[in-house]
XYZ file of C-alpha atoms in Angstrom:
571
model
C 59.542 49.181 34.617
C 62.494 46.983 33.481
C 65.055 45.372 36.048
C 67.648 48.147 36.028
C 65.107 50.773 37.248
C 64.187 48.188 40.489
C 67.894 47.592 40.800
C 68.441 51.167 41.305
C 65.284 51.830 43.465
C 66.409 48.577 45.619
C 69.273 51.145 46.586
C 67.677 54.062 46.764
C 65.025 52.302 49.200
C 66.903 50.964 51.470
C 69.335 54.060 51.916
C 66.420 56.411 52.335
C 64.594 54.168 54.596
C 67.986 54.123 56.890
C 68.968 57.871 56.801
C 64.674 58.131 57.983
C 65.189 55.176 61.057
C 68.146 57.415 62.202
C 65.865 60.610 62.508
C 63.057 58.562 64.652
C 61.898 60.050 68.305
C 63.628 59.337 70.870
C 62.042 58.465 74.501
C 61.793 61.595 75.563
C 59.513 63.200 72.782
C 61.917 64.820 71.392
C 63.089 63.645 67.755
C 67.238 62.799 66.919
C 66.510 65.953 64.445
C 66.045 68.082 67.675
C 62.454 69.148 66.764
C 59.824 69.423 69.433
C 57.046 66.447 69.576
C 56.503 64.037 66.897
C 57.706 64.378 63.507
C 56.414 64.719 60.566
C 58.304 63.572 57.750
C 58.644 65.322 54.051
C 59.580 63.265 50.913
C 60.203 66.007 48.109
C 61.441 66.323 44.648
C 64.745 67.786 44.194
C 63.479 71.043 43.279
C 61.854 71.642 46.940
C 64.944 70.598 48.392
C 66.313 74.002 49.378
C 62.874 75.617 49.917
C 61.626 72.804 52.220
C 64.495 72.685 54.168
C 64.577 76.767 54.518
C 60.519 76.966 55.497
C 61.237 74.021 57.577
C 63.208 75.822 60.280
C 60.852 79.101 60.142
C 57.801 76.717 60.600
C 59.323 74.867 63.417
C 59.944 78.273 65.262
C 56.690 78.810 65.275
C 56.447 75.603 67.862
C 53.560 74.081 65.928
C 51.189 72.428 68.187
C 47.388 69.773 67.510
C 44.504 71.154 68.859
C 44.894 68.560 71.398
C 48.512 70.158 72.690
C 50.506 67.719 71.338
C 53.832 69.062 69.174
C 55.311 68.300 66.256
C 57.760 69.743 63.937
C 58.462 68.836 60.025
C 61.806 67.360 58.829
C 62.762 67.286 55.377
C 64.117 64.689 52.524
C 64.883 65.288 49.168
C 65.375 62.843 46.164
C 64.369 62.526 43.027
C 60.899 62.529 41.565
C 61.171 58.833 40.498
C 63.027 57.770 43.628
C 59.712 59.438 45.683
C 57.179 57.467 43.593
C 59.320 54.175 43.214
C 59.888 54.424 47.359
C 56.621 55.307 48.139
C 55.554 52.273 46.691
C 57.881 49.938 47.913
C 56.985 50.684 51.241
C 53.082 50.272 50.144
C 53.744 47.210 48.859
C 55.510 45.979 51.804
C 53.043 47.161 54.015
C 50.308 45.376 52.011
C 52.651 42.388 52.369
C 53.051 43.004 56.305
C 56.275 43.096 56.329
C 56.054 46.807 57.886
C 53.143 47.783 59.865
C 51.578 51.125 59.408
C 52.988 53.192 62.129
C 56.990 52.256 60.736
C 58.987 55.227 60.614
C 59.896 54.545 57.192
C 56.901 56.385 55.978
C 56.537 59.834 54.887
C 53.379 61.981 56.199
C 53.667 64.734 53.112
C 55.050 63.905 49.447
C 55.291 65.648 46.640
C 57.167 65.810 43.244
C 58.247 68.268 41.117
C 55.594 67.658 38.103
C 52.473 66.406 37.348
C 53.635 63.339 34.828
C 55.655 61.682 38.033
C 52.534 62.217 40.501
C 49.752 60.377 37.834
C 52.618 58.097 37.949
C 52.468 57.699 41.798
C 48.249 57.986 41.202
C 48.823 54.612 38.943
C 51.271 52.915 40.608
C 49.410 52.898 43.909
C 45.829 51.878 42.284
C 48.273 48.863 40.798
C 48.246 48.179 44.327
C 45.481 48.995 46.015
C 42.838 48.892 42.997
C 39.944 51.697 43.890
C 41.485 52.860 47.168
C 42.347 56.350 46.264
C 45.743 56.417 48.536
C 46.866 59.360 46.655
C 44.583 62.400 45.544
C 43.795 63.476 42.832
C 46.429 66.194 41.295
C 43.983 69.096 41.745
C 43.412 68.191 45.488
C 46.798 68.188 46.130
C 47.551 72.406 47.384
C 50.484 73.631 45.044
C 53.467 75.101 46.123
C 55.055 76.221 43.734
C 56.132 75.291 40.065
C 58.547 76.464 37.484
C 58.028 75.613 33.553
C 60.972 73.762 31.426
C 63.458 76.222 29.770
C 66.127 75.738 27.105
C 69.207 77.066 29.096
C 71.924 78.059 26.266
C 74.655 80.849 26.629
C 73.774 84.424 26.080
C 75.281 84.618 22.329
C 73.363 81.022 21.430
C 70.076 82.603 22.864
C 68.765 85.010 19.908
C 69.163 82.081 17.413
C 67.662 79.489 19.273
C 64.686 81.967 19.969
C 63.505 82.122 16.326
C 63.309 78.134 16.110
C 59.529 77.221 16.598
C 60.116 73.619 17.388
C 63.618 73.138 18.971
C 63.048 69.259 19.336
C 61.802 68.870 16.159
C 64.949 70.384 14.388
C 67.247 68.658 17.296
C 66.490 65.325 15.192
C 68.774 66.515 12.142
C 70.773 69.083 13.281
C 74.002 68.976 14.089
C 75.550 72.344 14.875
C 73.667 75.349 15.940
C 74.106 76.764 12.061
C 71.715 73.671 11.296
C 69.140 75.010 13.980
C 69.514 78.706 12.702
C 71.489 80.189 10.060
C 72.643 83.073 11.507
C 74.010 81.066 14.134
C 77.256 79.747 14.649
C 78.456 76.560 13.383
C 79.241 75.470 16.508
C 78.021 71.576 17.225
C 75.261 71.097 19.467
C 75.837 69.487 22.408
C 72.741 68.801 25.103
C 72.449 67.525 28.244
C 68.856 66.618 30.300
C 68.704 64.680 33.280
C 67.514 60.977 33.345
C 64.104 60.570 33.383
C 63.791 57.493 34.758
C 64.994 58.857 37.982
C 64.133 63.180 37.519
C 60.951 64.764 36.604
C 63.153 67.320 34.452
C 64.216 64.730 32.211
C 60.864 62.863 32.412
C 59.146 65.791 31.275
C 61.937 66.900 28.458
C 61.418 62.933 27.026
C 58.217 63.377 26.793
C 58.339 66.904 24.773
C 60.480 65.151 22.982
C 58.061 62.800 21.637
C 54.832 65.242 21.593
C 57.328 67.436 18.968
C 58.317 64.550 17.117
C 54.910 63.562 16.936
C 53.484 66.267 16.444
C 50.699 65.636 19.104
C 49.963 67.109 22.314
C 51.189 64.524 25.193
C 47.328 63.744 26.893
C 46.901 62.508 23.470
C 49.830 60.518 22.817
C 49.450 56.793 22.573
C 51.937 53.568 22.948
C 51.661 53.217 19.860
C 52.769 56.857 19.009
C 56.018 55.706 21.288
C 57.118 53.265 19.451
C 56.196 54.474 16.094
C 58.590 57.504 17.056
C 61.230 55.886 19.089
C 63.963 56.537 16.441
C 63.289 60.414 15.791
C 63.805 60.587 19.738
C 66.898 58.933 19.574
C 68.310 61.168 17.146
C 67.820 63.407 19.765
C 69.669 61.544 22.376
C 72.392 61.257 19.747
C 73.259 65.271 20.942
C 73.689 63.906 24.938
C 76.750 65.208 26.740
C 76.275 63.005 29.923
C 72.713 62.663 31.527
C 72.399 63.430 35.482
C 70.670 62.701 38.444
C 69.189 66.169 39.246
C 68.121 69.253 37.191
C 70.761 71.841 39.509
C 73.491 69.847 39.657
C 72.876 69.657 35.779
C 73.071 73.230 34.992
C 75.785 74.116 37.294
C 77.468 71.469 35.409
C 76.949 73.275 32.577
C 78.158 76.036 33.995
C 81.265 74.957 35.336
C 82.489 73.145 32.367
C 81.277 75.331 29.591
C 79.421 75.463 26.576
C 81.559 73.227 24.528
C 80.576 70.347 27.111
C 77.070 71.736 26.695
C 75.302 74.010 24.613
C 71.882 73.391 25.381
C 70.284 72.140 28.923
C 66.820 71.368 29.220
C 66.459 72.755 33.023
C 63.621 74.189 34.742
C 63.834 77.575 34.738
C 64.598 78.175 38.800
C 68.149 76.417 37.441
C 68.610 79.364 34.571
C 68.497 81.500 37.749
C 70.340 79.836 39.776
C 73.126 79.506 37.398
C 73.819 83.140 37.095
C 73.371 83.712 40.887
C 76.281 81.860 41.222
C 78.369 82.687 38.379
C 81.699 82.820 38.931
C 83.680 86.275 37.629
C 83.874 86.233 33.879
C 81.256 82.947 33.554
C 79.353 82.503 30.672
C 76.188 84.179 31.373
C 72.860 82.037 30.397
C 69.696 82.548 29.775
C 66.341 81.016 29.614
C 64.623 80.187 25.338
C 60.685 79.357 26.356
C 59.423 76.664 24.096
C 55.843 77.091 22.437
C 54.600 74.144 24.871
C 56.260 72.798 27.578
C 55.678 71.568 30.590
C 55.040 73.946 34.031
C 56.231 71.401 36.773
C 53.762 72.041 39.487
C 54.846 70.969 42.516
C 52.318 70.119 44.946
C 52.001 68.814 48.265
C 50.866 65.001 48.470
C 49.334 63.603 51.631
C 48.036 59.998 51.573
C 44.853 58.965 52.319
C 45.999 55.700 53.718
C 46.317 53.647 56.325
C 49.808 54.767 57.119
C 49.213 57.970 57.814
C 47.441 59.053 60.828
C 44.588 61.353 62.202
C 47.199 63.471 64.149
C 49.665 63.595 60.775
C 46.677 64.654 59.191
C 46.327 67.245 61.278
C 49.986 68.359 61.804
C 50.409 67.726 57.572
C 47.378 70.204 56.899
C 49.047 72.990 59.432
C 52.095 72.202 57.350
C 50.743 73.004 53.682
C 49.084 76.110 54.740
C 51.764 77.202 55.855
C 54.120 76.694 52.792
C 51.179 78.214 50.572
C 51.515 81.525 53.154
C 53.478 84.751 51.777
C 56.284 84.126 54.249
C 56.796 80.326 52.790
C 56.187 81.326 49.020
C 58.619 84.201 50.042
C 61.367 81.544 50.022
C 60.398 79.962 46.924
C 60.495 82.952 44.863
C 63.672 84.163 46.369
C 65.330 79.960 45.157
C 63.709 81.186 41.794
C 60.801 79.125 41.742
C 57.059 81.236 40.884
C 55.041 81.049 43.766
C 52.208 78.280 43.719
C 49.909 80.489 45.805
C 47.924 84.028 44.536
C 49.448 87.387 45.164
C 52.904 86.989 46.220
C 55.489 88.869 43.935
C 57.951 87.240 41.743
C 60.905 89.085 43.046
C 64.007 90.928 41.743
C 65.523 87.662 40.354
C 62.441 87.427 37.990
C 64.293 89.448 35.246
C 66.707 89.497 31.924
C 69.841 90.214 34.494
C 69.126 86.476 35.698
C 68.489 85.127 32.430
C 64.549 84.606 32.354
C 61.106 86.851 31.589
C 59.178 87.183 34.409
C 56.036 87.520 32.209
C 56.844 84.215 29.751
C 54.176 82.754 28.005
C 53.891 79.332 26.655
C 51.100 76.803 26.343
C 51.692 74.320 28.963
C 51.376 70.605 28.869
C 49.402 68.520 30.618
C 50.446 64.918 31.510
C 50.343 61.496 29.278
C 48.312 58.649 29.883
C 50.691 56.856 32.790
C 50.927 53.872 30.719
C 52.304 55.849 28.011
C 54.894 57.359 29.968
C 55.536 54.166 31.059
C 56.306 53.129 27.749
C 58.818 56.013 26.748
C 61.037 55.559 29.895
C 60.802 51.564 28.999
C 61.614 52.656 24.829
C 63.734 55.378 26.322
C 66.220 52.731 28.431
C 66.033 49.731 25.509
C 65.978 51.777 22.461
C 66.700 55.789 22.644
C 68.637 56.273 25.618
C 72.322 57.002 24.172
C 74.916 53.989 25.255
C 77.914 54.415 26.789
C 81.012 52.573 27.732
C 82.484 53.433 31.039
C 85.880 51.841 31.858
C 85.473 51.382 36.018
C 89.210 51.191 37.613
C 88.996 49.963 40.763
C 91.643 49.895 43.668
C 92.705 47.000 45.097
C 95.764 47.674 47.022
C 96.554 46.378 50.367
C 94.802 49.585 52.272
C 91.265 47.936 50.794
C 92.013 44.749 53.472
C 88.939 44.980 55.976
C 85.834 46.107 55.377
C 86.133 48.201 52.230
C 86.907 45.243 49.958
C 83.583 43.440 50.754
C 81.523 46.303 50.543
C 83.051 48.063 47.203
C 82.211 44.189 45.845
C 78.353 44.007 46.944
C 78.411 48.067 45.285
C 80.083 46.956 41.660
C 77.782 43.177 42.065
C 74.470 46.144 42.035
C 76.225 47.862 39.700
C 76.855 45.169 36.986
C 73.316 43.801 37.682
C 71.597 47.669 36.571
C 73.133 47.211 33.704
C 70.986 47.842 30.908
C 71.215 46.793 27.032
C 73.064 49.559 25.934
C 75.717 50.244 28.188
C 79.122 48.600 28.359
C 81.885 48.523 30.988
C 85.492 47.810 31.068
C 86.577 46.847 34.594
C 90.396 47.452 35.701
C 91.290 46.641 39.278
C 95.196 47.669 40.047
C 97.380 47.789 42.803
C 101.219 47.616 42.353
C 100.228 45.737 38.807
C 97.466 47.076 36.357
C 95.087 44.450 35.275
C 93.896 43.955 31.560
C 90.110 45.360 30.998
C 87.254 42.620 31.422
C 84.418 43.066 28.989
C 81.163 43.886 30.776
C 77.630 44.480 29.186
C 74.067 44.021 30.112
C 73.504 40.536 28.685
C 72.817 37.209 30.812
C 76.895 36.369 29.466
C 78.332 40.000 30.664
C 76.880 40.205 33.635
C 78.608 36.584 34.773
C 81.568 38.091 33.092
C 81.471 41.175 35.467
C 80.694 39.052 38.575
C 83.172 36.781 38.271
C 85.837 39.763 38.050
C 84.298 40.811 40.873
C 84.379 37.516 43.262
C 88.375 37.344 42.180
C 89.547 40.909 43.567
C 92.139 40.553 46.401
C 93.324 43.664 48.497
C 97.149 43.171 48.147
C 99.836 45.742 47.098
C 101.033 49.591 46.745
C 98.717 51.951 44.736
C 99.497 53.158 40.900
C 96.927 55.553 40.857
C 98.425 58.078 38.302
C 99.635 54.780 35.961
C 95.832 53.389 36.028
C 94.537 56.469 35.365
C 96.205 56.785 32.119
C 96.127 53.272 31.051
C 92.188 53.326 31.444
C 92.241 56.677 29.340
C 94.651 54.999 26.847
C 92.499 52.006 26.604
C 88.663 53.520 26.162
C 90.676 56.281 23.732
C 91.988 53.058 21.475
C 88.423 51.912 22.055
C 86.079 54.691 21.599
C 82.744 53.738 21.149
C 81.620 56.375 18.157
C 78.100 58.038 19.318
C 78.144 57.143 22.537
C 79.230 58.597 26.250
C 82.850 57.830 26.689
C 84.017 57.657 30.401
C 86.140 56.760 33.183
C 85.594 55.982 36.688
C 88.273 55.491 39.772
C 87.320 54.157 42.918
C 90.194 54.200 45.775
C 91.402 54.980 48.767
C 94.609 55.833 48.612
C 97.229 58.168 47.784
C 99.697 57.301 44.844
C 102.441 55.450 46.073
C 104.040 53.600 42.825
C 103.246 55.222 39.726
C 106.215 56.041 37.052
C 104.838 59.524 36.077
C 103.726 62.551 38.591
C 100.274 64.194 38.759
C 101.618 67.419 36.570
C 102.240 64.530 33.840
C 98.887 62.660 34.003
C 97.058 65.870 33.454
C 99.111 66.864 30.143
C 97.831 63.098 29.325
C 94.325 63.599 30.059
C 93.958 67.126 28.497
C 94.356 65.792 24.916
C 91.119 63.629 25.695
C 88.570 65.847 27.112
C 85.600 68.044 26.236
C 87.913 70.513 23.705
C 88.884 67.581 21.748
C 87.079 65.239 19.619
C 87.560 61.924 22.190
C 85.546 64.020 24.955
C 86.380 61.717 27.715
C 85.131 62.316 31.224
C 86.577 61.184 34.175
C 84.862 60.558 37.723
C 86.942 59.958 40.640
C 85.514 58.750 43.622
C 87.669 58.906 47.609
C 86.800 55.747 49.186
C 87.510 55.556 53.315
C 88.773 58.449 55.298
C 90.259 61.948 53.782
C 93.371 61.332 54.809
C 94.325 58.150 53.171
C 93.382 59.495 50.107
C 93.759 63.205 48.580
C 90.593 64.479 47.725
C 92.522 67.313 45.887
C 94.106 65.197 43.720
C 90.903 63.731 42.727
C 89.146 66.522 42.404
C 91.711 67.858 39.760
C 92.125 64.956 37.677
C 87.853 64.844 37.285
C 87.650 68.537 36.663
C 90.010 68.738 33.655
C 88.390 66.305 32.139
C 84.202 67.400 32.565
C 83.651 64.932 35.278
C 83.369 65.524 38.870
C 84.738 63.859 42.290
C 82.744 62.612 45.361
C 84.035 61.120 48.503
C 82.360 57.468 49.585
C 82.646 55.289 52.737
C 81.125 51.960 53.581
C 77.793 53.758 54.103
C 77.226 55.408 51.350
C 79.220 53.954 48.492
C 75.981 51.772 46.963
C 73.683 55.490 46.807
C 76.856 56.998 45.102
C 77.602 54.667 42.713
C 73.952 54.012 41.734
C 73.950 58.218 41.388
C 76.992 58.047 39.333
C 75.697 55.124 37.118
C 72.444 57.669 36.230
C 74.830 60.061 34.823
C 75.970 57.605 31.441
């Protein structure tokens, strides 16, 4: 996989690894977590993350014990499905380098993903390393949990239209409004949103589709070959992309939150469908669920390694575990999160119907996986060739509250960040303070790159704090330099409240609301609260990412480099 997908699993490693070493045993047997015994460790795909954390504490009541008397209880970690193949081996590879020794704490007993393409990918990447070992199992050994097939989620209206197209990819590679994909209809422009797959087993899964429609093959017989022969029909697709994001739910409550003219069509699993109108707010736009012909079913099964870094007593504990998530009480959970239950006779549920948006009795054909070095080859095509650029204008605060710590460490996070650059994406980088600075020219070329890290050596922590005034002059700047066909946004880092800016809040948002998702520039802004709550106002932030399709998160010295590596997924 090319540099910027190590770059971002560098981060994602070692941030993983550190949140694990704070949830090892202390002396007295009795885990940081507050389990009983030893722990045993879960590594799961975002789409577990709420039922693994929910069977977690019913399983742990149950004071699991070894037939020897010893205890244990499971802890849970969620991330996406790339993240748990691209850690898992990292820490393999270490291990095989002896830099960790089997019994580190960094490694997870169970794993599992949330599709069959990302574990063949975890099968190959592991006999890369240990050639005719068998670490992982096969995907049939592995006990399923639970699964839930990919979905078009469109609005209610968009639904009956979309139903009657037989290949909604293949028609995505011309169309342009929904008129295109059926005549009767609106003419409404398409605009779609799927998660990255080179870090989510959603978007994975939808890129693949993608080129099995355009191909008009099945994906177990797709060939690298077929990929690049097809690379430009597939970009036409990515052509439609609103934003892309890190995980399927956070996608489609996106979606829901900002509407359909930020997004008319998701490609979600179909637990999200259901989700979304759980939570819809009074007088949402109600969604539903359009089965493809084929798609894919996401099984989600639970991994344990057959290596050396996982022991006879996490055997044990890890088959005590599975059982128990395949029981009625565990699958209980999953169907009640919207996901169909991996085991035999449990019941879908009440949420299993039209009032959530989905057909409890869908039928489809479902897909099995690609050749792993095919899928290889589409995320490589996907990040050189089809993936659809962007140009981001970062603004980053550099007033006098940065002094300390926080300067250091927002440099080392925008040094990663210019480094994962890949060959279509662009960034200008502001830094401001009681001045605003002119933009400095980033992409991912060998001569960008140095561009972006000398900006970065030269910021100095010095001055008041014209948020407001940046805010706009970044907006002003990418809206004088829109980059047509591509995802347009803006990003603030700081950590502090305005102090110096010639126009007021009530102003700036006027500004930005001729530049977002209703008009034609469709500019989204990010905002992220560096330091304490407090120095800034997370309100404030909030607001001015809202109106304008983005969203706001709140960083510290800890967890700025995971944030920013999330937030660069999203372009």
């Amino acid at each position: 996989m090319e540099n910027r997908l190590k770059n971002f699993a560098c981060i994602i490693s070692s941030s993983l690894v550190s949140a694990l070493l704070l949830a090892s045993c202390n002396s007295d047997g009795t885990s940081s977590s507050g389990g009983r015994g030893f722990e045993v460790k879960l590594l799961v795909g975002s789409a577990l993350h709420h039922f693994c954390d929910e069977a977690a504490v019913q399983f742990n009541q149950t004071k699991p014990k070894l037939a020897s008397g010893d205890a244990f209880h499971m802890t849970c970690e969620a991330a996406g499905s790339g993240d748990v193949v691209e850690r898992t081996a990292t820490l393999a590879q270490q291990f095989q380098q002896g830099t960790i020794t089997a019994d580190a704490a960094e490694f997870p007993t169970i794993l599992s993903v949330d599709g069959e393409i990302y574990q063949n990918q975890l099968i190959y990447r592991m006999d890369q390393l240990y050639p005719g070992q068998n670490y992982i199992p096969a995907i049939t050994d592995a006990p399923l949990l639970a699964n839930s097939p990919m979905v078009f989620m469109v609005p209610t209206d968009l639904a009956p239209g979309l139903r009657k197209v037989d290949d909604l990819f293949a028609k995505l590679v011309t169309a342009k409004t929904h008129k295109d994909l059926d005549a009767s209809s609106p003419e409404q422009p398409v605009y779609y949103v799927h998660t990255a797959p080179t870090r989510s087993n959603s978007g994975l899964q939808t890129l693949v589709s993608q080129f099995a429609s355009v191909s008009d093959k099945r994906p177990e017989e797709l060939t690298v070959a077929d990929v690049q022969q097809h690379q430009a029909a597939v970009q036409n697709i990515q052509s439609k992309i609103t934003r892309y994001g890190k995980s399927t739910s956070t996608l489609a409550q996106a979606m829901v939150e900002n509407g359909p003219f930020w997004a008319s069509i998701g490609s979600v699993y179909e637990s999200s469908v259901i989700a979304a109108n759980t939570n819809l707010p009074p007088g949402g736009t109600q969604y539903e669920a359009v089965y493809p012909k084929s798609t894919f079913t996401s099984n989600m099964r639970g991994i344990v390694p057959n290596a050396p870094w996982v022991s006879d007593q996490e055997k044990e504990a890890a088959d005590q575990i599975l059982e128990y998530l395949q029981s009625p009480p565990a699958q209980q959970i999953a169907t009640n999160l919207g996901l169909r239950p991996g085991a035999p006779g449990v019941a879908l549920g009440p949420k299993f119907s039209p009032n959530f948006g989905v057909d409890p009795k869908a039928s489809y054909d479902s897909y099995r996986p690609p050749a792993p070095e095919v899928a290889e080859a589409m995320l490589t095509t996907w990040s050189q060739v089809a993936k659809k650029s962007s140009l981001v204008v970062v603004v980053v605060d550099t007033s006098g509250s940065m002094e300390g710590n926080k300067l250091p460490s927002v440099q080392n996070t925008l040094k990663t960040y210019v480094e994962a650059l890949g060959p279509k994406d662009k960034v200008a980088l502001i830094d401001f303070d009681s001045n605003i600075r002119q933009p400095v020219l980033v992409d991912g070329t060998a001569d960008g790159k140095a561009r972006g890290l000398q900006f970065i050596a030269g910021l100095q922590a010095d001055g008041g704090t014209r948020l407001y005034d940046s805010a706009l002059a970044a907006r002003n700047w990418l809206s004088a330099n829109l980059k047509a066909d591509a995802i347009n946004a803006v990003l603030i880092l700081t950590d502090g409240e305005d102090s110096e800016s010639s126009i007021g809040l009530g102003q700036l948002e006027q500004e930005l609301s001729k530049s977002n998702f209703s008009s034609d520039q469709r500019i989204a802004f990010f905002t992220v609260g560096y330091g304490k709550e407090g120095e800034f106002d997370p309100q404030v932030l909030e607001q001015i990412a809202q109106l304008n399709g983005g969203y706001y998160r709140k960083g510290d010295p800890a967890t700025i480099a995971q944030l920013m590596a999330d937030l660069q997924v999203e372009f």
